[in-house]
Each structure stands twice: as structure tokens, then as C-alpha cells.
Coordinates of C-alpha atoms in Angstrom, one line a residue:
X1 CA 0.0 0.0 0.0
X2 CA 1.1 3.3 -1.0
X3 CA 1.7 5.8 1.9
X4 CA -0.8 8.3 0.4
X5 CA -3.3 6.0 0.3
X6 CA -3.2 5.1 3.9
X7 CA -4.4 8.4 4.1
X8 CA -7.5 8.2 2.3
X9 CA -9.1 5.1 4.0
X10 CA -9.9 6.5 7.8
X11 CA -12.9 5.2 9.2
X12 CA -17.0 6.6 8.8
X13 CA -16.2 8.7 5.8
X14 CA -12.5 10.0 6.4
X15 CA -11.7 9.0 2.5
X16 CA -14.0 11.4 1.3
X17 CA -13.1 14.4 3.8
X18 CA -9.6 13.8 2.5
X19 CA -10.4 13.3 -1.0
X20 CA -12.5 16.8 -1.3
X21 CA -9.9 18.3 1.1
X22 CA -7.0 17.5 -1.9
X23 CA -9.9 18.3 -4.6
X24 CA -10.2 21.8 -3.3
X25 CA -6.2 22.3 -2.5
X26 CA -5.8 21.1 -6.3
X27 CA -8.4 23.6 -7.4
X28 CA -7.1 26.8 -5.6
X29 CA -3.6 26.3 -6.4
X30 CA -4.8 26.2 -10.5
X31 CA -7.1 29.2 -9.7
X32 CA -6.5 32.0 -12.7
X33 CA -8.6 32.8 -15.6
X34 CA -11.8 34.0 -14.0
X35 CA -9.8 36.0 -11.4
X36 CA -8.0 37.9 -14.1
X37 CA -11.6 38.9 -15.5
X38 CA -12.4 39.2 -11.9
X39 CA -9.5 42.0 -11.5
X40 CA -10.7 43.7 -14.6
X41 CA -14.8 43.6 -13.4
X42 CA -12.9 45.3 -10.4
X43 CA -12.2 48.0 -12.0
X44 CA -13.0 52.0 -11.8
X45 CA -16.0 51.9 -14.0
X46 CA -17.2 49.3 -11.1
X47 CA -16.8 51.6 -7.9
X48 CA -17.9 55.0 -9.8
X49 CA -21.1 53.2 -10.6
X50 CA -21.8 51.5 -7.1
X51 CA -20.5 54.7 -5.2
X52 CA -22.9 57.1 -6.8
X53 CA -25.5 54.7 -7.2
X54 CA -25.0 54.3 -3.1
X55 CA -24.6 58.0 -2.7
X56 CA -27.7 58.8 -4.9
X57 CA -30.5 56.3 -4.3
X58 CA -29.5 54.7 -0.5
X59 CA -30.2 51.2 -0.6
X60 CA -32.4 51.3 -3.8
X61 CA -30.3 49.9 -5.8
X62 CA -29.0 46.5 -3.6
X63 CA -30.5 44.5 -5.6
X64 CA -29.3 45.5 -8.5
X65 CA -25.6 45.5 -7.5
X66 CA -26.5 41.8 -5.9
X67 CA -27.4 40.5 -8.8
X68 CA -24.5 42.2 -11.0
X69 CA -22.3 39.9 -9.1
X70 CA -24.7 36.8 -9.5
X71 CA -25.6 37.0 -13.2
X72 CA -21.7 38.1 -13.7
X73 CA -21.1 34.7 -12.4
X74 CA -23.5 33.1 -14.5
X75 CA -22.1 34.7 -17.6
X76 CA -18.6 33.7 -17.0
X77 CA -19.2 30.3 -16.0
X78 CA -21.1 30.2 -19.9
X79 CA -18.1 31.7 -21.4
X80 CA -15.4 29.1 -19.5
X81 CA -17.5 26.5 -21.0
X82 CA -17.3 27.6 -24.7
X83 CA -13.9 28.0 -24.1
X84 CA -13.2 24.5 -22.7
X85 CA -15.5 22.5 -25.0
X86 CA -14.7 24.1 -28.1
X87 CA -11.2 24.6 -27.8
X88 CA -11.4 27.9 -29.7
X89 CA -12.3 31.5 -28.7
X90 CA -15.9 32.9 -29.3
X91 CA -15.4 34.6 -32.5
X92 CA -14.1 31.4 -33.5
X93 CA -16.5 29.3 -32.6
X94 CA -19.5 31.9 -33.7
X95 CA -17.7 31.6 -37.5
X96 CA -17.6 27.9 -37.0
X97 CA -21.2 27.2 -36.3
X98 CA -23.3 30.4 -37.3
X99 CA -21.2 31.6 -40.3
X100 CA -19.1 34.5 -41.0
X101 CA -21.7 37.0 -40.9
X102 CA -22.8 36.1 -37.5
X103 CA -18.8 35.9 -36.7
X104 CA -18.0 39.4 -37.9
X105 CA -21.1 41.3 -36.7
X106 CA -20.0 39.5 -33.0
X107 CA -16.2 41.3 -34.1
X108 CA -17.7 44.4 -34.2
X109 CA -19.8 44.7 -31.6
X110 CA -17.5 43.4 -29.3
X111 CA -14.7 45.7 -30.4
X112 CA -17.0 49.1 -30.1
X113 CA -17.3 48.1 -26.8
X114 CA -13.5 47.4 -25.2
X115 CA -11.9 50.1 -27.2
X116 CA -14.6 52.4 -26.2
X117 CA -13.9 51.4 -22.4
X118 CA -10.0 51.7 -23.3
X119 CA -10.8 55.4 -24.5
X120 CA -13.3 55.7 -21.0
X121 CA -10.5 54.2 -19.1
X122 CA -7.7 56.2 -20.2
X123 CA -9.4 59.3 -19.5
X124 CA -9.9 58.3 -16.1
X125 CA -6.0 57.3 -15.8
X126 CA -5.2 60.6 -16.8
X127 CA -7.7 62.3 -15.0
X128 CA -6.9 61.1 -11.8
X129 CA -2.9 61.4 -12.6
X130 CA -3.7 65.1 -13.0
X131 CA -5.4 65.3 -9.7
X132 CA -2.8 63.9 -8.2
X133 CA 0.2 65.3 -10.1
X134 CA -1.7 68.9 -10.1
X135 CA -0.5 68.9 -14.2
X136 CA -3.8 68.5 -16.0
X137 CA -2.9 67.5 -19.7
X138 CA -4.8 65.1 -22.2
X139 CA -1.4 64.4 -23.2
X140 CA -1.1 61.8 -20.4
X141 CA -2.8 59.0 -22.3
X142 CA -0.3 59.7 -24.8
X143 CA 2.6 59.1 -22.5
X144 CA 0.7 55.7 -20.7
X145 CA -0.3 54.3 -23.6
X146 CA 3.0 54.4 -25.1
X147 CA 4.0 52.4 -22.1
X148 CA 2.0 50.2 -21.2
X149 CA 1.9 48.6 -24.9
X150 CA 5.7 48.2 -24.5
X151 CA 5.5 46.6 -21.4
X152 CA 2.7 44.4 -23.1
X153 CA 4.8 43.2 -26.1
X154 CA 8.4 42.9 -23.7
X155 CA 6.2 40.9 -21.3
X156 CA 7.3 43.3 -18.5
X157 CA 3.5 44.4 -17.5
X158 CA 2.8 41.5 -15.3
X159 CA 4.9 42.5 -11.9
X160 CA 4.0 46.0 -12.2
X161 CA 0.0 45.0 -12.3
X162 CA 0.2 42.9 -9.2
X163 CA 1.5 45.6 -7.5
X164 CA -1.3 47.6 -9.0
X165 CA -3.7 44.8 -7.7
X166 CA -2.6 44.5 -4.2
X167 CA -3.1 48.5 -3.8
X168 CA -6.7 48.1 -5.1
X169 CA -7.0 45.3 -2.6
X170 CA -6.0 47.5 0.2
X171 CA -8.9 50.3 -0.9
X172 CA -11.2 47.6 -0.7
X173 CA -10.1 46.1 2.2
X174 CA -10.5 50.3 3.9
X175 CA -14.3 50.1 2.2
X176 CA -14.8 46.5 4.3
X177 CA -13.8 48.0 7.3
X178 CA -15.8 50.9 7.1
X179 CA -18.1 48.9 7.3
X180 CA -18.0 48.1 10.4
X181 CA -17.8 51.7 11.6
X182 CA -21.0 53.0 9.4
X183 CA -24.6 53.6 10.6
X184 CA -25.7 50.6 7.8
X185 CA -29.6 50.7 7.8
X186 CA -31.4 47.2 8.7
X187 CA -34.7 48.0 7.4
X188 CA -32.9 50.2 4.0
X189 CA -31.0 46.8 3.8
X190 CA -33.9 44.4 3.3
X191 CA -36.1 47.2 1.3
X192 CA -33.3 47.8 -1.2
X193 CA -33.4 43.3 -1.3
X194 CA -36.6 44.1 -3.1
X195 CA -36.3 44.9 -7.1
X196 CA -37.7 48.0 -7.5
X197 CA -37.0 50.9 -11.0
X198 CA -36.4 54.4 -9.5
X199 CA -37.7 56.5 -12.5
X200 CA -36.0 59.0 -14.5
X201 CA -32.7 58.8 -16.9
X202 CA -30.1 58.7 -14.1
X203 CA -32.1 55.9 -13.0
X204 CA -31.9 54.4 -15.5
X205 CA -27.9 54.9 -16.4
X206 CA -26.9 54.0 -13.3
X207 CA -28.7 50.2 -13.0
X208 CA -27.2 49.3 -16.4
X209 CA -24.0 50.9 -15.5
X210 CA -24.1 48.4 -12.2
X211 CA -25.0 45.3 -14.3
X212 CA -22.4 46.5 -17.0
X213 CA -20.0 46.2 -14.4
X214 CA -20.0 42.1 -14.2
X215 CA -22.1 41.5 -17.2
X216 CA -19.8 43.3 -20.0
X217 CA -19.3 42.1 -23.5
X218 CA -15.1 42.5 -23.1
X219 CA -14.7 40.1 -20.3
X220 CA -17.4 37.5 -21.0
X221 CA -15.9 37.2 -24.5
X222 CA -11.7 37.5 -23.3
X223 CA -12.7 34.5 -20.8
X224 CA -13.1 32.7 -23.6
X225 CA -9.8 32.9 -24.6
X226 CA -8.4 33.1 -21.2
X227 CA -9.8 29.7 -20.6
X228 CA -8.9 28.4 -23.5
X229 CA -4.9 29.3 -23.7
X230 CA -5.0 27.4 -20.2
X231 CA -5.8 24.5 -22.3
X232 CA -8.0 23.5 -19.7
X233 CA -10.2 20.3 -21.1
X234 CA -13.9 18.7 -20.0
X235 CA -12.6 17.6 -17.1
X236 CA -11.6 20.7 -16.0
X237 CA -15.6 22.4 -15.8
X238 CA -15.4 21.2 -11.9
X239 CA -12.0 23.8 -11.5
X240 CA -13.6 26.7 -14.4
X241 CA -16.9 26.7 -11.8
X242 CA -14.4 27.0 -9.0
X243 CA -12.5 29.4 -10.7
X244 CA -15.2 31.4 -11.6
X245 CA -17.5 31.6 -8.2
X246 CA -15.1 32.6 -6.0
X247 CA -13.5 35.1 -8.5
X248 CA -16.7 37.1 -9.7
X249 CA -19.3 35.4 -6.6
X250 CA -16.8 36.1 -3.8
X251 CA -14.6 38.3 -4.9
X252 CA -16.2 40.5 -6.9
X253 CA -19.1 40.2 -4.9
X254 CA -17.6 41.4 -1.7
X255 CA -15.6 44.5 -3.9
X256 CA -19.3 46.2 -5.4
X257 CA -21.0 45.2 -2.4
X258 CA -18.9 46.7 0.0
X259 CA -18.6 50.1 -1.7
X260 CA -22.1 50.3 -2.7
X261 CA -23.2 49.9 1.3
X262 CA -20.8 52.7 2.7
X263 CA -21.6 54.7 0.1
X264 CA -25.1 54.2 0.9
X265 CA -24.4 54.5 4.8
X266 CA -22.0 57.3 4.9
X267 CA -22.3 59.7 2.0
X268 CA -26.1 59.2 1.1
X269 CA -27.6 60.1 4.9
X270 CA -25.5 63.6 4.5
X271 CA -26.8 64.3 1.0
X272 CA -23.0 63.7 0.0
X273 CA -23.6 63.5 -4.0
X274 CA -20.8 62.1 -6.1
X275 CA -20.2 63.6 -9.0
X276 CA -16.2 63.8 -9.4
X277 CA -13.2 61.0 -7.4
X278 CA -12.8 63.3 -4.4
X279 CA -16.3 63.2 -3.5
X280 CA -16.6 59.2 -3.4
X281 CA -13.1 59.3 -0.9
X282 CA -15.2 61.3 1.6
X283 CA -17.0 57.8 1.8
X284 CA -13.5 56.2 3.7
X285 CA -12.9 59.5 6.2
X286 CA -14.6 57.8 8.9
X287 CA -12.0 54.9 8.7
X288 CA -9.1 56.7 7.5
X289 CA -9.6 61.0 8.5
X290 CA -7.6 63.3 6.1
X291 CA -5.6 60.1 4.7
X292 CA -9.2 59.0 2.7
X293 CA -8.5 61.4 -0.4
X294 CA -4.6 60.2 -0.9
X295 CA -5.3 56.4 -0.3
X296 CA -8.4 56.6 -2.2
X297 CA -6.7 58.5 -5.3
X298 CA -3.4 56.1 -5.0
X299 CA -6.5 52.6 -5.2
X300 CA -8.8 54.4 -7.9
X301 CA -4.9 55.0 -10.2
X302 CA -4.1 51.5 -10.0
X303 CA -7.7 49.9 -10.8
X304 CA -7.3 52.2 -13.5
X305 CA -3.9 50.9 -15.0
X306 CA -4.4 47.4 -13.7
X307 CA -7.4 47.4 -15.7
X308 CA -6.5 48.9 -19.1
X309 CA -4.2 46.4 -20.1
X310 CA -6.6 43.5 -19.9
X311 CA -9.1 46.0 -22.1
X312 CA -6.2 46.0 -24.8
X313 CA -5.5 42.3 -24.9
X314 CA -9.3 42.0 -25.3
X315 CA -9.2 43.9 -27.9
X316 CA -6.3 42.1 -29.8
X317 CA -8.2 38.5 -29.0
X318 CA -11.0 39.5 -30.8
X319 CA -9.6 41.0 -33.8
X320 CA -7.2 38.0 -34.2
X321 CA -9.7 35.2 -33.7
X322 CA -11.9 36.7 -36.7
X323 CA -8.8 36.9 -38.7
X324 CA -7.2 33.9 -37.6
X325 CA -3.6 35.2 -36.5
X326 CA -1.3 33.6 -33.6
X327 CA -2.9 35.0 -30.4
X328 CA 0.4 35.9 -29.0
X329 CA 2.7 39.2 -28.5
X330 CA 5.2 37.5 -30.4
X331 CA 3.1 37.8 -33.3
X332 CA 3.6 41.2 -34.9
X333 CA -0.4 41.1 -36.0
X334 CA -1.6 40.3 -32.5
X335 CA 1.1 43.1 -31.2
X336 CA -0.3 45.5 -33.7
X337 CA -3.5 44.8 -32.7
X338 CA -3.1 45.9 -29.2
X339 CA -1.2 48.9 -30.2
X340 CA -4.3 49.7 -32.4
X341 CA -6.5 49.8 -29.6
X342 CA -3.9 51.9 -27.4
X343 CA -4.2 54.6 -30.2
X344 CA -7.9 54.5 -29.9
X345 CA -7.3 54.9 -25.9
X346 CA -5.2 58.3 -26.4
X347 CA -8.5 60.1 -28.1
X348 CA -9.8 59.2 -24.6
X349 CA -8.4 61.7 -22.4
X350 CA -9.7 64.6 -24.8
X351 CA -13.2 64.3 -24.4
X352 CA -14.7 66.8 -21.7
X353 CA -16.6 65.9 -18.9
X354 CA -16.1 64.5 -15.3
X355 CA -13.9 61.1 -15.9
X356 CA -15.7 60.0 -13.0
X357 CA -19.0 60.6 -14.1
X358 CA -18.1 58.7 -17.8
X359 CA -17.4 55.9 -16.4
X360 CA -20.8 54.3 -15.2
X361 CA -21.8 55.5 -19.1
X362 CA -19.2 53.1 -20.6
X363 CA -20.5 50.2 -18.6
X364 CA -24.0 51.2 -19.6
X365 CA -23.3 51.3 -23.3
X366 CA -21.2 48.2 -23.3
X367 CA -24.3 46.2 -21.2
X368 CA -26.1 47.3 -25.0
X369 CA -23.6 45.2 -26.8
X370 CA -23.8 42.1 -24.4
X371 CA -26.7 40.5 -25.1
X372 CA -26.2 39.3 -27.9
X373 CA -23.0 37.2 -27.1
X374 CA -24.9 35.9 -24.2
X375 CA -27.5 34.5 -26.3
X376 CA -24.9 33.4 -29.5
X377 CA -22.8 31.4 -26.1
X378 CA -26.2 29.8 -25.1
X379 CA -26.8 28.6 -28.4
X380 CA -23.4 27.2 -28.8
X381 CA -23.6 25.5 -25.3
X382 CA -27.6 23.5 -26.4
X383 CA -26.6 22.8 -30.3
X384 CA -26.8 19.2 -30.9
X385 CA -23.7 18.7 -31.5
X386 CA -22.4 20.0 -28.0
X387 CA -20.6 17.7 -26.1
X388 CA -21.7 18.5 -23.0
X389 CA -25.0 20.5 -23.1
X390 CA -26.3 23.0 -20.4
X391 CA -28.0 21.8 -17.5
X392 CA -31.3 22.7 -17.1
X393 CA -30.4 25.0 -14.1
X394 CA -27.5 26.7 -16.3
X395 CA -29.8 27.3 -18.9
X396 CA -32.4 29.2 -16.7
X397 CA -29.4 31.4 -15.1
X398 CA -28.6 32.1 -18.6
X399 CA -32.1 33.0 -19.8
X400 CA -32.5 35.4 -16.9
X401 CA -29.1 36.9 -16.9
X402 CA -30.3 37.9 -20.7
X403 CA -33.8 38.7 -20.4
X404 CA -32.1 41.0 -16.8
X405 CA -29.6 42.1 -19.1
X406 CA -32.0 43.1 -22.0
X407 CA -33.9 44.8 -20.4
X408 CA -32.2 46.8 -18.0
X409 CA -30.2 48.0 -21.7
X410 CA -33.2 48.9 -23.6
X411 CA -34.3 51.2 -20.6
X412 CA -31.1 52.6 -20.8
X413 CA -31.7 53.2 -24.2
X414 CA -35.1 54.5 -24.3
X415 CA -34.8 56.9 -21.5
X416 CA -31.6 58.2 -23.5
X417 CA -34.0 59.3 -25.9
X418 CA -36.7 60.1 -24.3
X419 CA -39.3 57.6 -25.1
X420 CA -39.3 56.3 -21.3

């Protein structure tokens, strides 16, 4: 007998303890894809929506933000699964089994959408690099985009984001604790449980800017390819649901969540609207006193970068799986392809407004866009030639995260032009 597997025969199930003990250990330590969309869903867009939404409306909006993280979930899972059975990306496998009509309209649609959030997000780098530098130039895109696509094609990005990521972690971590020191609202709590539509175009904006935030045409189509350069196979749908709950579920849950309530709490009961970065920091003074605006400006920077070069990969996936180039830096097509959509970023910082207030109106117009892959990666995941179709329950958690998605974009729409 093998010394392991005296291990897994104690007595009144101690095998199967052991057994899901090693299953899960297995499972974290190959943890990646989802949390990389995870990090991205994480972003700026994210806590400018569920801070002013929190700020605006109290608790109205809970649900909303609840369900952002549970249909992001959803969505993900879907898109790991096309991925994995396939083998291919979703451009790919949209050309494959609906055609190149179907493939390229898919291109396009998903391309508007990430280089319209690269444009979003690089005015918010260089807004907030002005705030904090006190030089307020466009010209700032210029000088990060140039950079970070370097550091993409040399491969040098990668040590730089983490460190990015573990200063966004610590902002969160302030929001989570403030918590714990803010007035929260029992009775607001459950009553903002309930799905209810504030009226009016703000409204409006800001639910589909919350849903946008998980349920966004960039990521659920990039964690296709994310999935699928892991070269993870059938077997592996046990790790991808892992992967993907405790990334978007947990994770990402806990990030909107958290903001959204001490925005709610602590901003909202003083009639504290946000409408620019320093007014969402006021939400961390009770934790942090005159510290709130540096910390929060140093967080809100690095979501910012950390998030842009994901949004330029995306970018590069898409336009290379409709063409049919090597989805690598090392290939000068996919390289140019990301420096294409780091151009398109650098028109960002010129167009006028609050960066903090754009930000919620990407993720609302990108939630327009996302429908339709939802529905093409349900199709893919019940043809009859699928390999391992959709359960029942998947396929109702899909339905509603379209029909939720759907509709919360065609309000958006319609109140944009004045028919609702």
C-alpha cells in the first residue's frame, strides 16, 4: 500500500473528507482565468457606478448590485465552458457554427465596446494622474499608452499590475472595514433586497452601469480565450466553476457590495452626491480621517492601470480570432493589434466631462452590446452537437441573466432618448 493512500481510508467517511480536502487544494492552487476577469470587473467603472449609485438612491439599488455579481457569475461560467468544449475562442467558434456574418457582426460589436472602455478608461487614468500630479494635460494618455503597450509586447507588464492589484485590494479592504464603523440601515438593507426601478434617466444609467460592471461584452468574451490558452479540457468544468465563483461570486461580490453599502451608509444620509473621485473618498474619512483622499486616489490609479491592459489584450483576442492570426505578443499582427487599440485609448483623455462621471456611461453602453454574445454562447452551449450541453439550471441562469440584461439596456436606451 502506497503511503498516500493510507491516508485516504480512515474510518466513517475520512476517504471522502480527505479526498474533497485534496480536490479543493488542487483547485485553488490552479485558480487563474476568472480572477483575471475578476481584477478587470474590479475596476474604476465598477466603484464610480456603485458609489454614486450608493450615494444617490441609499439602498435602492441592492438588488441590482446583488445580482450584478450573480448573473456576472453566471455569464462567466457560460463563457469558460465555450472556451473549454470548443477549444477555440468565441469569435471562433461563432464563424464555426453560425457563419461569417454572425462571426463578424460579433467582431464588431464586441470591439466598439472594449476600445470604447479603453478610450473611457484612459481618460480616467489621466484624470486622476492630473489630480494627483496637479499637471492637467490630455497628453497623459499619450505618454501611458505608449508604455503600457511596450511593457505588453516585452512581457514586463505583469509584476507592475500585481502591485497595482494589491493596492486596489488594500482600498477595498478600507471600504470592508468601514463597514463596520458606518450607521448601515437594517430596514434600508432588506427594502433595497426588493427589485424596484427608480424613474427618470439617471435611474436608468446608473442600474445598467451596475449590471455593465460584471455582465460586459469585453470580459465574457476575453474569458473565452483566457480559458482556453490554459488549455484547460472537459474535465476541468469542476475547476472553471471554481475558478469562476469565487472570483466574480466572492470576490467581486464582496468588492461592489462593500462600496455600494458605505456609500449608501455614509455619504447618502449627508446628501453627499458624487459627482467627481474626491467626493466618493469622503466615503473612507470615517475609517481613514484626512488620509481618505490620498489612499483613495493612489486605489482608484491602480484599478485604472491594472485594468487597461486587460481592455487592450481584449481587444487584440477578438480581432485575431476573426482573422485567424497567432494570439500571441510574439506575433507582430496580434502586437499591432493591441497597439491599435492603445491609439484608440489616447482620443480618450480629450473628451470633456467629469472622468468619474463617464465611467458608469461606458459600462451602460457596453451592457447594450452584451446581449447578444450571451445569447450566441447559449446557443453554442444547447446545439446538438455540443458535447456536454447545459443543464437545465444553467440554462435558466442564462435565460435570466439575458432577459435581466436586455432589459435593463433597452431602458437605458429608451430613456436616452426620451421615449421612457
Amino acid at each position: 500500500m502506497k503511503s498516500g493512500e493510507a491516508l485516504t481510508r480512515s474510518p466513517k467517511g475520512g476517504e471522502q473528507s480527505v479526498s474533497v480536502i485534496q480536490r479543493y487544494g488542487h483547485y485553488i492552487s490552479q485558480l487563474g482565468p476568472a480572477w483575471i476577469i475578476g481584477a478587470v470587473a474590479c475596476g474604476p467603472a465598477t466603484l464610480a457606478s456603485v458609489a454614486i449609485a450608493g450615494a444617490t438612491y441609499g439602498y435602492k439599488m441592492l438588488w441590482v448590485v446583488i445580482l450584478s455579481a450573480v448573473f456576472g457569475t453566471t455569464a462567466q461560467y457560460l463563457a469558460a465552458r465555450v472556451g473549454i468544449l470548443e477549444g477555440m475562442g468565441i469569435i471562433e467558434a461563432t464563424e464555426k457554427y453560425l457563419g461569417k456574418s454572425w462571426a463578424w457582426i460579433l467582431t464588431i460589436d464586441a470591439l466598439l465596446a472594449t476600445w470604447l472602455a479603453a478610450m473611457f478608461l484612459m481618460n480616467a487614468l489621466a484624470g486622476v494622474t492630473s489630480l494627483v500630479t496637479g499637471l492637467e494635460t490630455p497628453y497623459w494618455g499619450v505618454v501611458y499608452g505608449i508604455l503600457i503597450t511596450l511593457f505588453l509586447v516585452r512581457k514586463g507588464y505583469r509584476k507592475f499590475e500585481t502591485v497595482c492589484k494589491i493596492l486596489v485590494i488594500f482600498v477595498v479592504a478600507c471600504f470592508v472595514a468601514t463597514l463596520f464603523m458606518a450607521d448601515l440601515s437594517a430596514a434600508g438593507i432588506l427594502g433595497g433586497i426588493l427589485p424596484n426601478l427608480p424613474g427618470g434617466i439617471d435611474a436608468a444609467l446608473m442600474m445598467a452601469a451596475i449590471m455593465g460592471g460584471a455582465v460586459h461584452i469585453t470580459i465574457i468574451g476575453m474569458h473565452t480565450y483566457n480559458t482556453n490558452a490554459r488549455d484547460w479540457k472537459p474535465k476541468d468544468l469542476p475547476l472553471a466553476r471554481f475558478d469562476t465563483v469565487t472570483s466574480m461570486g466572492m470576490a467581486f461580490g464582496l468588492y461592489s457590495v462593500a462600496i455600494f453599502l458605505v456609500a449608501a451608509a455614509v455619504l447618502h444620509p449627508n446628501g453627499i452626491g458624487v459627482k467627481r473621485a474626491t467626493d466618493a473618498a469622503l466615503a473612507l474619512q470615517p475609517l481613514l480621517g484626512d488620509s481618505a483622499m490620498k489612499i483613495f486616489m493612489i486605489g482608484l490609479w491602480a484599478a485604472t492601470l491594472s485594468t487597461l491592459s486587460p481592455t487592450f489584450m481584449a481587444g487584440a483576442y477578438f480581432i485575431s480570432g476573426k482573422m485567424g492570426w497567432a494570439q500571441n505578443v510574439k506575433d507582430k499582427r496580434f502586437a499591432g493589434a493591441v497597439f491599435a487599440g492603445c491609439l484608440v485609448s489616447m482620443l480618450g483623455p480629450f473628451v470633456k466631462g467629469s472622468f468619474f462621471l463617464l465611467l458608469p456611461l461606458m459600462l451602460a453602453l457596453g451592457l447594450t452590446g452584451t446581449p447578444l454574445v450571451i445569447a450566441i454562447i447559449l446557443y453554442l452551449l444547447n446545439r446538438s452537437g455540443c458535447t456536454v450541453k447545459n443543464s437545465a439550471l444553467l440554462n435558466f441562469m442564462g435565460g435570466l441573466t439575458l432577459l435581466v440584461t436586455s432589459f435593463l439596456a433597452v431602458r437605458f436606451l429608451l430613456t436616452q432618448f426620451g421615449i421612457m
